[in-house]
Structure formats: structure tokens, C-alpha cells
CSV table of C-alpha atoms in Angstrom, one decimal:
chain,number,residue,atom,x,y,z
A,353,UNK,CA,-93.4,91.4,-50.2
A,354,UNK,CA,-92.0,88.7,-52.6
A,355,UNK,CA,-93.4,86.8,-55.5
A,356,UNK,CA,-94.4,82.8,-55.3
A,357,UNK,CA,-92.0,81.2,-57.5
A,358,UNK,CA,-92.1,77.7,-58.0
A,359,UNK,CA,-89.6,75.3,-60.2
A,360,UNK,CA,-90.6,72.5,-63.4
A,361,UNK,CA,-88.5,69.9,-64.4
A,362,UNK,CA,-89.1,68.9,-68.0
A,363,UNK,CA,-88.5,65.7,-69.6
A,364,UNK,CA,-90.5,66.6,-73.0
A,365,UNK,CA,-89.6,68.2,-75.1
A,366,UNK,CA,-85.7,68.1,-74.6
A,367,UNK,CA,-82.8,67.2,-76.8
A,368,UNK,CA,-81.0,64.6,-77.3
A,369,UNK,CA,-77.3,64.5,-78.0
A,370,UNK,CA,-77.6,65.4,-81.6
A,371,UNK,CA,-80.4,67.9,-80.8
A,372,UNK,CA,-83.8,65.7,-81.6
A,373,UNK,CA,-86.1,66.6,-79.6
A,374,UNK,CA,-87.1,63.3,-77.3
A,375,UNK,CA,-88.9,62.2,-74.0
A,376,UNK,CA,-86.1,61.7,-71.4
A,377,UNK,CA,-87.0,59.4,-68.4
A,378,UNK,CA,-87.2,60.5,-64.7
A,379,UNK,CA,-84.3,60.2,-62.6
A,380,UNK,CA,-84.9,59.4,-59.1
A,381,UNK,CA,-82.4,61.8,-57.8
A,382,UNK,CA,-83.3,64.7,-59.7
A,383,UNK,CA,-86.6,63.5,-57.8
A,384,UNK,CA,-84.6,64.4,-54.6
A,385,UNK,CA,-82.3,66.7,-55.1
A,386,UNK,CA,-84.7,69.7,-56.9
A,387,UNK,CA,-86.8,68.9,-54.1
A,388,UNK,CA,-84.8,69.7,-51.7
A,389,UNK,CA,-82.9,72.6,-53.2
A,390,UNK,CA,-86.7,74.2,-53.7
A,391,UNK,CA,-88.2,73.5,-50.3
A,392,UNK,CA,-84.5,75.6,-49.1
A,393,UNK,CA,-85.2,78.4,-51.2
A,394,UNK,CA,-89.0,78.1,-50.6
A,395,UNK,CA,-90.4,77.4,-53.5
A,396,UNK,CA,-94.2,76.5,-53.0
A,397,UNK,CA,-94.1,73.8,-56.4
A,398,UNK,CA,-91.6,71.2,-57.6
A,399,UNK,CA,-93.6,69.9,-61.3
A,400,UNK,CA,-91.9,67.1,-62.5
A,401,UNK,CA,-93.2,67.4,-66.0
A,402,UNK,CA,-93.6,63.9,-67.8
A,403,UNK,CA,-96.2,63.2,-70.9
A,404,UNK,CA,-95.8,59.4,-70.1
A,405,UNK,CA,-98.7,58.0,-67.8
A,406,UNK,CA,-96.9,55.4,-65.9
A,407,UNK,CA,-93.4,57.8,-65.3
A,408,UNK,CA,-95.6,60.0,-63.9
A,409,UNK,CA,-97.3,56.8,-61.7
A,410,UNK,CA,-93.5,56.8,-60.6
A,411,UNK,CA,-93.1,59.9,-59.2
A,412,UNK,CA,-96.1,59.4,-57.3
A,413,UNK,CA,-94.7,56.4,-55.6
A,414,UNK,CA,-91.4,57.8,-55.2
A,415,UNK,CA,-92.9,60.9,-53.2
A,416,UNK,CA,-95.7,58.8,-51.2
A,417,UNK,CA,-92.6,56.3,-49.9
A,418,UNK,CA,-90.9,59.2,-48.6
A,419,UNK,CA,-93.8,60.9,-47.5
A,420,UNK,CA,-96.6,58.7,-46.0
A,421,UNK,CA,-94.0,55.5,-46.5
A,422,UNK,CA,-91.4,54.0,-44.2
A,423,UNK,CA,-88.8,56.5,-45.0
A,424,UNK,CA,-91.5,59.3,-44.2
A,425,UNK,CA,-90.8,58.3,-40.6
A,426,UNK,CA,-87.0,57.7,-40.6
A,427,UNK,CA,-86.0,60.6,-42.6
A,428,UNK,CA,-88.4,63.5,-41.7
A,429,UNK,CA,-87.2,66.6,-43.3
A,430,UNK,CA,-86.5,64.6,-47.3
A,431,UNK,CA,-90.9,64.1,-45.9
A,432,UNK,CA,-90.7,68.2,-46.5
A,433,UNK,CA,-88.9,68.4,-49.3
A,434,UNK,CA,-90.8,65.5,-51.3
A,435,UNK,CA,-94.3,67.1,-50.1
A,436,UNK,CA,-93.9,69.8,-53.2
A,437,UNK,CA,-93.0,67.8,-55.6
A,438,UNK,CA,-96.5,67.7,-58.5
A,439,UNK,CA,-95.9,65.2,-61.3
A,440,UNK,CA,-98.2,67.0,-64.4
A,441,UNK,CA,-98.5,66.0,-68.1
A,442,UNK,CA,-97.1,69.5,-69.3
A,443,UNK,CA,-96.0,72.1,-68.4
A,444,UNK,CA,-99.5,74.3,-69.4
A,445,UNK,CA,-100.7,71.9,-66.7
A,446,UNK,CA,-98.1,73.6,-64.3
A,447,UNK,CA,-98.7,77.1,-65.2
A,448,UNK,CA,-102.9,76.0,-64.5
A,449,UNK,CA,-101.8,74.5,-61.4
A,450,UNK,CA,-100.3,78.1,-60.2
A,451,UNK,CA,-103.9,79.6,-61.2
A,452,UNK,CA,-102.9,80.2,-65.1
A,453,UNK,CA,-101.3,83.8,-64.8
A,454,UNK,CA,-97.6,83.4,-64.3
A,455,UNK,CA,-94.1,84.9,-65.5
A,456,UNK,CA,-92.0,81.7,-67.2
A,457,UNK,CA,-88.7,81.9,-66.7
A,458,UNK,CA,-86.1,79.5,-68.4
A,459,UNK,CA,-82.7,78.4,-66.8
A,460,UNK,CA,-80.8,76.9,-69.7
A,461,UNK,CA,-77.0,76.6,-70.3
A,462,UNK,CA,-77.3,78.1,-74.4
A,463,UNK,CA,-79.1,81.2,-75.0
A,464,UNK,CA,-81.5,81.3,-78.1
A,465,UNK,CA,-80.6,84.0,-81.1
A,466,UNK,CA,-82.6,86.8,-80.7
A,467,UNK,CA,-83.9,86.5,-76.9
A,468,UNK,CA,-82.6,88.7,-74.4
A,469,UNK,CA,-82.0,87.1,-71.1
A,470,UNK,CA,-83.1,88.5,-67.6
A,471,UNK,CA,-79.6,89.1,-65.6
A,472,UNK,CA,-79.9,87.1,-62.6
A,473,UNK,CA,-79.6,90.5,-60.2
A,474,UNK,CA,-82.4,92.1,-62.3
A,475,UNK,CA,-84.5,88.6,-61.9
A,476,UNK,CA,-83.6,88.5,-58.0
A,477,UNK,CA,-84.8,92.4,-57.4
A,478,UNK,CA,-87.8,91.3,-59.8
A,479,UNK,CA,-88.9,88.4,-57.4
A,480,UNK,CA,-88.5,90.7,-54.5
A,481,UNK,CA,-91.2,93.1,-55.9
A,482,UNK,CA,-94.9,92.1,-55.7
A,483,UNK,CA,-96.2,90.3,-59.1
A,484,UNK,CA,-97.6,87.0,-60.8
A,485,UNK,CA,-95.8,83.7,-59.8
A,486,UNK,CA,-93.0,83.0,-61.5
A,487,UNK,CA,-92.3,79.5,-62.8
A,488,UNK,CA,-88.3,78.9,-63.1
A,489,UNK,CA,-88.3,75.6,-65.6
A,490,UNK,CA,-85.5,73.7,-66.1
A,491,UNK,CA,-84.4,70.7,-68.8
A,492,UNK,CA,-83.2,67.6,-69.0
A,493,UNK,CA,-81.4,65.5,-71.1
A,494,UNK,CA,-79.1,67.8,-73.6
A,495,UNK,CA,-81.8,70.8,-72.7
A,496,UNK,CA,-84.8,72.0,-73.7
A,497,UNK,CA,-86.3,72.1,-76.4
A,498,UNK,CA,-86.5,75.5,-78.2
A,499,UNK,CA,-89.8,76.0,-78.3
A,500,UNK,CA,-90.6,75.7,-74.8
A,501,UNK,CA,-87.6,78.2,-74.7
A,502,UNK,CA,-88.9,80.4,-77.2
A,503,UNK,CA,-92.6,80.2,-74.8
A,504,UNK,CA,-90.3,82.1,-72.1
A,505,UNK,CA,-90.9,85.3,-70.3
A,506,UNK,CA,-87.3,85.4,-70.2
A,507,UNK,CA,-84.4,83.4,-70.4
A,508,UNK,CA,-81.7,83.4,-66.9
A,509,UNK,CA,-78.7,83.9,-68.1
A,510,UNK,CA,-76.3,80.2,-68.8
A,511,UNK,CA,-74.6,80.1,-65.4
A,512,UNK,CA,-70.7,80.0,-66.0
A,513,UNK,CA,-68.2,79.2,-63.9
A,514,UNK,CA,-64.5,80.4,-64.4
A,515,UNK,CA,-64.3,79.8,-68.5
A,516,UNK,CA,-66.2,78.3,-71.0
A,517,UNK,CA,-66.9,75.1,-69.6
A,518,UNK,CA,-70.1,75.1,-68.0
A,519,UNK,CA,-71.8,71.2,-68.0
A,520,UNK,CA,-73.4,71.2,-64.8
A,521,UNK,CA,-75.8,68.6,-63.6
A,522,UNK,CA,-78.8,70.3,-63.8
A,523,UNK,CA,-79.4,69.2,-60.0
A,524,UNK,CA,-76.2,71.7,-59.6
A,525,UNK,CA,-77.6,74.3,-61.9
A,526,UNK,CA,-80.6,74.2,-60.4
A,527,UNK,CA,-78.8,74.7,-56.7
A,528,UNK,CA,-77.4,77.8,-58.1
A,529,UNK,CA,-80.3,78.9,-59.8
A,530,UNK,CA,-82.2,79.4,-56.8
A,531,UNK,CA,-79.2,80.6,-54.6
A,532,UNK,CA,-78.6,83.3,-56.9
A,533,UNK,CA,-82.4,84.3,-56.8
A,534,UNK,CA,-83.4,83.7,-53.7
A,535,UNK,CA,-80.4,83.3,-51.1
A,536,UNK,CA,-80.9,85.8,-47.6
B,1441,UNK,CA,-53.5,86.6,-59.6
B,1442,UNK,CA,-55.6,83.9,-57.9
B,1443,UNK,CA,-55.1,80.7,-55.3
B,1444,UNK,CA,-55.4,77.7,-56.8
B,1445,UNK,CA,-58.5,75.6,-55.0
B,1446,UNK,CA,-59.3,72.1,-54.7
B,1447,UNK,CA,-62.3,70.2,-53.5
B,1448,UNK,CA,-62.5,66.7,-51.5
B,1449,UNK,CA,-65.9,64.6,-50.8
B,1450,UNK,CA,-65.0,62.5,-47.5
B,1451,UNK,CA,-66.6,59.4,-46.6
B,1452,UNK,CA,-64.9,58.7,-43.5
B,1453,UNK,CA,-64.7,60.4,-40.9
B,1454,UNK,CA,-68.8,61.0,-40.9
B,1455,UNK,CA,-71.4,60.9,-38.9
B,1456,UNK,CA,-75.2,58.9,-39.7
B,1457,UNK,CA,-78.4,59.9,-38.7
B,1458,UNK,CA,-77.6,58.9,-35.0
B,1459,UNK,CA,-74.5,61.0,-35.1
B,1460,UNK,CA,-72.3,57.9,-34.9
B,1461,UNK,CA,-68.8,58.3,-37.0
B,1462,UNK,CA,-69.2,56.0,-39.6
B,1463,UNK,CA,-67.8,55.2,-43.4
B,1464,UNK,CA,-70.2,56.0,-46.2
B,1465,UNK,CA,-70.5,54.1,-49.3
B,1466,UNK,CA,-69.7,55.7,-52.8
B,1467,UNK,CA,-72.0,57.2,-54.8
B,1468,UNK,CA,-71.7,57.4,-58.5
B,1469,UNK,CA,-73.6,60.7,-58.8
B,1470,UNK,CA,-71.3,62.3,-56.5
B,1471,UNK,CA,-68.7,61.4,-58.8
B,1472,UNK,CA,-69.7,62.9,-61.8
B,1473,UNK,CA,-72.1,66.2,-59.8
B,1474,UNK,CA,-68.8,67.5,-58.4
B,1475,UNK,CA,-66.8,66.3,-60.5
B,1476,UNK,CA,-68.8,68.6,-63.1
B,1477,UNK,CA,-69.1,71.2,-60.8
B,1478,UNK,CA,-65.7,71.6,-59.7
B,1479,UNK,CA,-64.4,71.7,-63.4
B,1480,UNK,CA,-67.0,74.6,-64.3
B,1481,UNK,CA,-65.4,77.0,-61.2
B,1482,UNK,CA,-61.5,76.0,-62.0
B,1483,UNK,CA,-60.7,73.5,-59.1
B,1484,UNK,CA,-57.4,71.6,-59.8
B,1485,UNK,CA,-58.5,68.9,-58.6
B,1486,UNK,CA,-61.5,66.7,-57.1
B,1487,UNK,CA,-60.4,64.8,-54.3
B,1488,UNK,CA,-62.6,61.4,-53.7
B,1489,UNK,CA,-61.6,60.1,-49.6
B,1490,UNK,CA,-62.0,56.9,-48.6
B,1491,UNK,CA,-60.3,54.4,-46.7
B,1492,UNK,CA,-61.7,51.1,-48.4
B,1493,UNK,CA,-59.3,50.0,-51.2
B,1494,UNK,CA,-62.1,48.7,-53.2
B,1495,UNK,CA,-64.3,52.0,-53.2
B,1496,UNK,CA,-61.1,53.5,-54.3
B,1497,UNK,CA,-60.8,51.3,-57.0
B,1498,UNK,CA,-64.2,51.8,-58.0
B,1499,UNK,CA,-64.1,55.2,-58.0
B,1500,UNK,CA,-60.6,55.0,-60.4
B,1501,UNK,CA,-62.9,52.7,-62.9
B,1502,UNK,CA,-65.8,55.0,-63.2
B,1503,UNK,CA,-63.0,57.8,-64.3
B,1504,UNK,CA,-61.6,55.0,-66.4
B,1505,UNK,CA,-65.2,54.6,-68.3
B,1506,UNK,CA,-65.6,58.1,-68.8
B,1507,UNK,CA,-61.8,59.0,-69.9
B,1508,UNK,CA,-60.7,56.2,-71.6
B,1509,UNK,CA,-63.9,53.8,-72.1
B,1510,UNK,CA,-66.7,54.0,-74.8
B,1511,UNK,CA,-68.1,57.1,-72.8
B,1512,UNK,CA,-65.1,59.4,-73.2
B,1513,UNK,CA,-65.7,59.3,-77.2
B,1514,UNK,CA,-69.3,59.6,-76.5
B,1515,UNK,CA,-69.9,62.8,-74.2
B,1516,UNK,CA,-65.8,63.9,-74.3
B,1517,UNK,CA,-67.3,67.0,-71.8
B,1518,UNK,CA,-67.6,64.3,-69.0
B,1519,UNK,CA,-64.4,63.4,-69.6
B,1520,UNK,CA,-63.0,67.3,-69.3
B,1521,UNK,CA,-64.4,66.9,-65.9
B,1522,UNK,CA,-63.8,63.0,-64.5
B,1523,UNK,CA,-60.2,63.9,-65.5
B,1524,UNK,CA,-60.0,65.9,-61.8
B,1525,UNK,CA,-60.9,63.2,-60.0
B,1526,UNK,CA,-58.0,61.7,-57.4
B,1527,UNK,CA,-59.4,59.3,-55.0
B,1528,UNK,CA,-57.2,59.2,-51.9
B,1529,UNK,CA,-57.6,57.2,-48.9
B,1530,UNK,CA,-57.3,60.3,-46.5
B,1531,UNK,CA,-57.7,63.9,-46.4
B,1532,UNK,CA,-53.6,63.9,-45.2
B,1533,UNK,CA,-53.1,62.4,-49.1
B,1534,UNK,CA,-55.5,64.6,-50.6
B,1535,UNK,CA,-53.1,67.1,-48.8
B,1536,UNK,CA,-50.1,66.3,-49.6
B,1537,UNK,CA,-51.1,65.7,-53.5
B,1538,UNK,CA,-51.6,69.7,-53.1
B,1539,UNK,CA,-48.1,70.1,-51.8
B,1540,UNK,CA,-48.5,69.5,-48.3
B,1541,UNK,CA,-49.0,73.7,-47.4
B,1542,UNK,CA,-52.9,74.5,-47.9
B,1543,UNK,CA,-55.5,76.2,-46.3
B,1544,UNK,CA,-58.4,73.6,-45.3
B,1545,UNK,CA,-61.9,75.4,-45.4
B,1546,UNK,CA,-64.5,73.4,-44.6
B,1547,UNK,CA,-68.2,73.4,-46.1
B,1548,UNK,CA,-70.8,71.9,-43.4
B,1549,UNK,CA,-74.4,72.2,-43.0
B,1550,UNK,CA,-73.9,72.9,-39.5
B,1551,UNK,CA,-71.6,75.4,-37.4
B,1552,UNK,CA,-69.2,73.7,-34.7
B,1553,UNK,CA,-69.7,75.5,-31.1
B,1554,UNK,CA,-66.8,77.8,-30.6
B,1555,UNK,CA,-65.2,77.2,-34.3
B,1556,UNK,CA,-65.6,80.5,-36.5
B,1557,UNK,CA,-67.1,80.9,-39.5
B,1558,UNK,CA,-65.2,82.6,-42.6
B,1559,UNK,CA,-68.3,84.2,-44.2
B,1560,UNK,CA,-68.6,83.8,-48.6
B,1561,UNK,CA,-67.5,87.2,-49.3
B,1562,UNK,CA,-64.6,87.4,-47.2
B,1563,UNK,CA,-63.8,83.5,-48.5
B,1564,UNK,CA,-63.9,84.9,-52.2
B,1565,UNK,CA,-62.5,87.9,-51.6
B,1566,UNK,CA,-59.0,85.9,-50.3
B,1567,UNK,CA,-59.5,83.7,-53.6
B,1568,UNK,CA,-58.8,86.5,-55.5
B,1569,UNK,CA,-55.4,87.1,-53.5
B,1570,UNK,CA,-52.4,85.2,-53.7
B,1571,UNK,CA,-51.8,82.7,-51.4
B,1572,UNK,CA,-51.8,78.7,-50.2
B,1573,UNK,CA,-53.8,76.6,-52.6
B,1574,UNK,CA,-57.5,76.3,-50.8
B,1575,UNK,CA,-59.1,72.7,-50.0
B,1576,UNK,CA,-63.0,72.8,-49.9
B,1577,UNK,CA,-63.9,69.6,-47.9
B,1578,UNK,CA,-67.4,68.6,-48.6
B,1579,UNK,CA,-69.0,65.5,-46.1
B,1580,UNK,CA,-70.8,62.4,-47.2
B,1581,UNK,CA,-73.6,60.6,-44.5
B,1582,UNK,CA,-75.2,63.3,-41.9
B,1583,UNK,CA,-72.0,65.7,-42.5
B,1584,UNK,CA,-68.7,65.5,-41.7
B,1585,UNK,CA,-67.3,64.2,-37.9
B,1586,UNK,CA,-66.2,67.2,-35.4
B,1587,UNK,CA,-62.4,66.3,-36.1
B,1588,UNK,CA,-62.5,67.3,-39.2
B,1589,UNK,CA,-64.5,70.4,-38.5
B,1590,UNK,CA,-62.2,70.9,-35.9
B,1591,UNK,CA,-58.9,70.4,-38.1
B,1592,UNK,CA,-60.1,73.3,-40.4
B,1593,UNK,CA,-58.4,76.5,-41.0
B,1594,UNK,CA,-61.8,77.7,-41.3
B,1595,UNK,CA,-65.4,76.5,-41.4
B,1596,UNK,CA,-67.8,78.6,-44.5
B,1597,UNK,CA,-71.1,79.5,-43.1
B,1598,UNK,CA,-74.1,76.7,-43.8
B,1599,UNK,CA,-75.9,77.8,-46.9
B,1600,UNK,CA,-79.5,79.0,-45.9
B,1601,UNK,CA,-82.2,79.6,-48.2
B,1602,UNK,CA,-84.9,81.6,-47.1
B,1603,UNK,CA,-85.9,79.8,-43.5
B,1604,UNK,CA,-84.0,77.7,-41.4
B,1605,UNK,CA,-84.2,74.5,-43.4
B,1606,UNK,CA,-81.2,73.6,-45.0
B,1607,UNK,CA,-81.5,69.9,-46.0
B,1608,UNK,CA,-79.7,70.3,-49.2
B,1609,UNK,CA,-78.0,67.6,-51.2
B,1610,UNK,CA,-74.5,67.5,-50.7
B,1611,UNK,CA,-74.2,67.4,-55.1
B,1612,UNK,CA,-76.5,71.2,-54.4
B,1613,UNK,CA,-73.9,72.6,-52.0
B,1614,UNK,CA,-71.2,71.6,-53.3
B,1615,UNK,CA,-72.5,73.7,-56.9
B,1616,UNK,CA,-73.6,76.6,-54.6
B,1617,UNK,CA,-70.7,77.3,-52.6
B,1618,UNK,CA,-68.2,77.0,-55.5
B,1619,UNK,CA,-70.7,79.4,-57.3
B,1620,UNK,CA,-71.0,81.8,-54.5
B,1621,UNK,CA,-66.6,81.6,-54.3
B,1622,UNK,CA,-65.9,81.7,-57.8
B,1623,UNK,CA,-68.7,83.1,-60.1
B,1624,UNK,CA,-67.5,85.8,-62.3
């Protein structure tokens, strides 16, 4: 047996460059790409989390032209991907969606004083036991903001490379997120 | 010790959806994902092939914005990591720019009939050892053409998630095979 997990991508709150917490606006190819890094590593939800009405009226259309659109047709398996992808107003909304009893875990590149992080091995044997859904959320922008942080069941470890310097996309972080969790 | 290791994104020789060999365009976000990518795990260098002169000078004004332009000042990480970038018109240049003696490993979504497959821990154990500096060659389009598979010292296994689909982006493999060579 193995726990559901499912991935959020939040654009409020985040940082900005000088750490104030703002609304960052979608990005088409994190549209894509965390789509299809979840539907490989089976994740049964992609939320796009977006407070703004009409960004969320976005991802809709973005999804529905590569799922019941022209490009449904041309390019079939980006059709699989796209099919999990749930815009929501926040991320309580995504925790409701996955029936309002789940483990949140946080992928961020800091770590927050005082809040032990989950080794990714411990969180990979974890997801292979039977248990609530986890929901892995990730940031945008300069990262999330602490208090959805703070919210956590536990905070993933920052993924580093060979040294310090670790400012990944977070369509890469996310890739090795779920390859570190989930790869067979 | 450890073997240096380098990275190229090729846009020609590859194949599109019909399995024609064609010349892909440049994409900006390939760019800066590797790019990023490449300079979290230690690669030398971020090779950027393509046989169009005027891609090639694209790609060297992108770097130019983000390592000498108003950007470098403004987010000086991205300029830690557009610094790698060499865009060459083959993989030979990309080739000799290492010295002309490398090992060529190849990262495909698919296996070629008859070509073996040098699995990740195997890959990363060799990393550790001395030897020839490595070239990871990533593919643009619907993956790289057979010649180049074909040219390869050796071919790394397609990244699988938990079932048979595999659609990744080529910015999530790229993060995820670097990750599975050269986490520490």
C-alpha cells in the first residue's frame, strides 16, 4: 500500500525579492511542467493555488485547450498530464478538495528556525506506509510565505546540489521533489 | 577526486512528433532551467547546440542580459548560473571546448534497440572516480535523433515514475538526472 499524495502550487502568499509577501502571477509553463512531472510520479492532484478570479479563469482555459481543445487531439499524453491540474482560491480549498484530513508537506529551498524538516528517505518510507494524503506544496516567486510554512506538517529538506548554490526553478525542484519520493 | 561533467541541450539533430529529424527553435526557459540546474550539481559548463547563427546569437544575448545587463545587478544568482552557458553550433564544438577526450552519456526518454543502458548508480558511482570529463546530452523536440543516441559512450536509463508514463519536460529531467548523479 502507498499514500495518495498530490502537489499545490502557490502563488499567494509568497515573497518577493525583498521578502513582502505578494500575489505572483501564473506561469504557463509551470502550468505544464508540474503537470507533467506529477502525472509521472502519480500524483492524483496538481492545485494551482491563485486568490485572483480571472488567473484562475486562466488556468482553466489553459487546461481545457490541451484537454478537450485542438492540442487535446495532437498531443495526447500533455491531455493526461493537464487532466489533474485543479485551479482553487487557497490552499484550505486544496486540503477540502482531498476530503479535509491530510499531512502538508512543504518543499522550500530555506528552512524556518525552529522547524525540523522530514529527511526525504524518512518522507519516501513514510508515503510507502498506509496513511492520510499528503499534500507536497510548493512556492513561487522568492518562496513561500512563512506562515503557510509555519502551517506544515513538515518541511522537505532544501534540495542541494554539490555546494551552496541551490536556485532551482521550482519546475526543477519540483522534478526532484517527487523523484526523490516517489521514483521505482 | 571527481570527473568534471558538463551538460548540452541539442536542437538539431531531433526528431518531431512524426519522428522526422528536424531543428528545434530555442527556448528561453531552457536557458535559464538548466542553466540553474546545472550550476546547483557543479557542471562546468552548459552547452546550448544549434546550428542557426542567429539562435546562437540569441542565446549569447539572453546571457548578456542576465550577466552584464540590468538583470545581472538585479537577481546576481541568475547570473552565477547564465555564466555556464556556451552555445555551440554542434555537439563536435561542445566537445572539443571540453578538450576533445570525453565520455558522451546520453539522457533520452527512450532506450535505442541494441544500445545499453548505463544504469544511475553505476553512472554516479564512475562520477566519483577519476577519469574523462562526462558530457550529459539532453534533446530538444520528441528527443534526440538515433545518431546521436547511437554516437554515445553510453545511454542513462529513461527516468520512470511510478507507471510507464514518462512525458516529462525536458527542464524536469534534465533537474532529475543531475540530482540522481550528483546529490550529496
Amino acid at each position: 500500500m502507498s499514500r495518495p499524495i498530490a502537489i499545490a502550487l502557490v502563488h499567494f502568499p509568497v515573497l518577493d525579492k525583498e521578502g513582502a509577501v505578494v500575489t505572483s502571477a501564473l506561469t504557463n509553463i509551470d502550468v505544464h511542467d508540474l503537470a507533467r512531472s506529477a502525472r509521472t510520479y502519480g500524483c492524483s492532484d496538481y492545485f494551482i493555488v491563485h486568490p485572483v478570479p480571472m488567473q484562475r479563469e486562466l488556468t482553466t482555459r489553459i487546461v481545457a485547450h490541451w484537454t478537450d481543445g485542438s492540442s487535446a487531439k495532437r498531443i495526447p499524453t500533455r491531455k493526461d498530464a493537464l487532466s489533474i491540474v485543479r485551479p482553487v482560491e487557497t490552499l484550505d480549498d486544496a486540503v477540502q478538495a482531498l476530503g479535509g484530513d491530510v499531512e502538508m508537506w512543504v518543499a522550500a529551498a530555506r528552512s524556518l528556525p525552529g522547524k525540523p524538516t522530514l529527511p526525504f528517505d524518512d518522507a519516501r518510507a513514510s508515503l510507502e506506509r498506509d496513511g492520510k494524503p499528503v499534500l507536497l506544496v510548493f512556492g513561487t516567486g522568492w518562496g513561500l510565505a512563512p506562515e503557510v510554512m509555519d502551517r506544515a506538517d513538515a518541511l522537505l529538506p532544501p534540495i542541494r546540489g554539490v555546494g551552496e548554490w541551490n536556485h532551482l526553478s521550482v519546475r526543477a525542484a519540483c522534478a526532484i521533489a517527487l523523484d526523490r519520493l516517489r521514483s521505482t
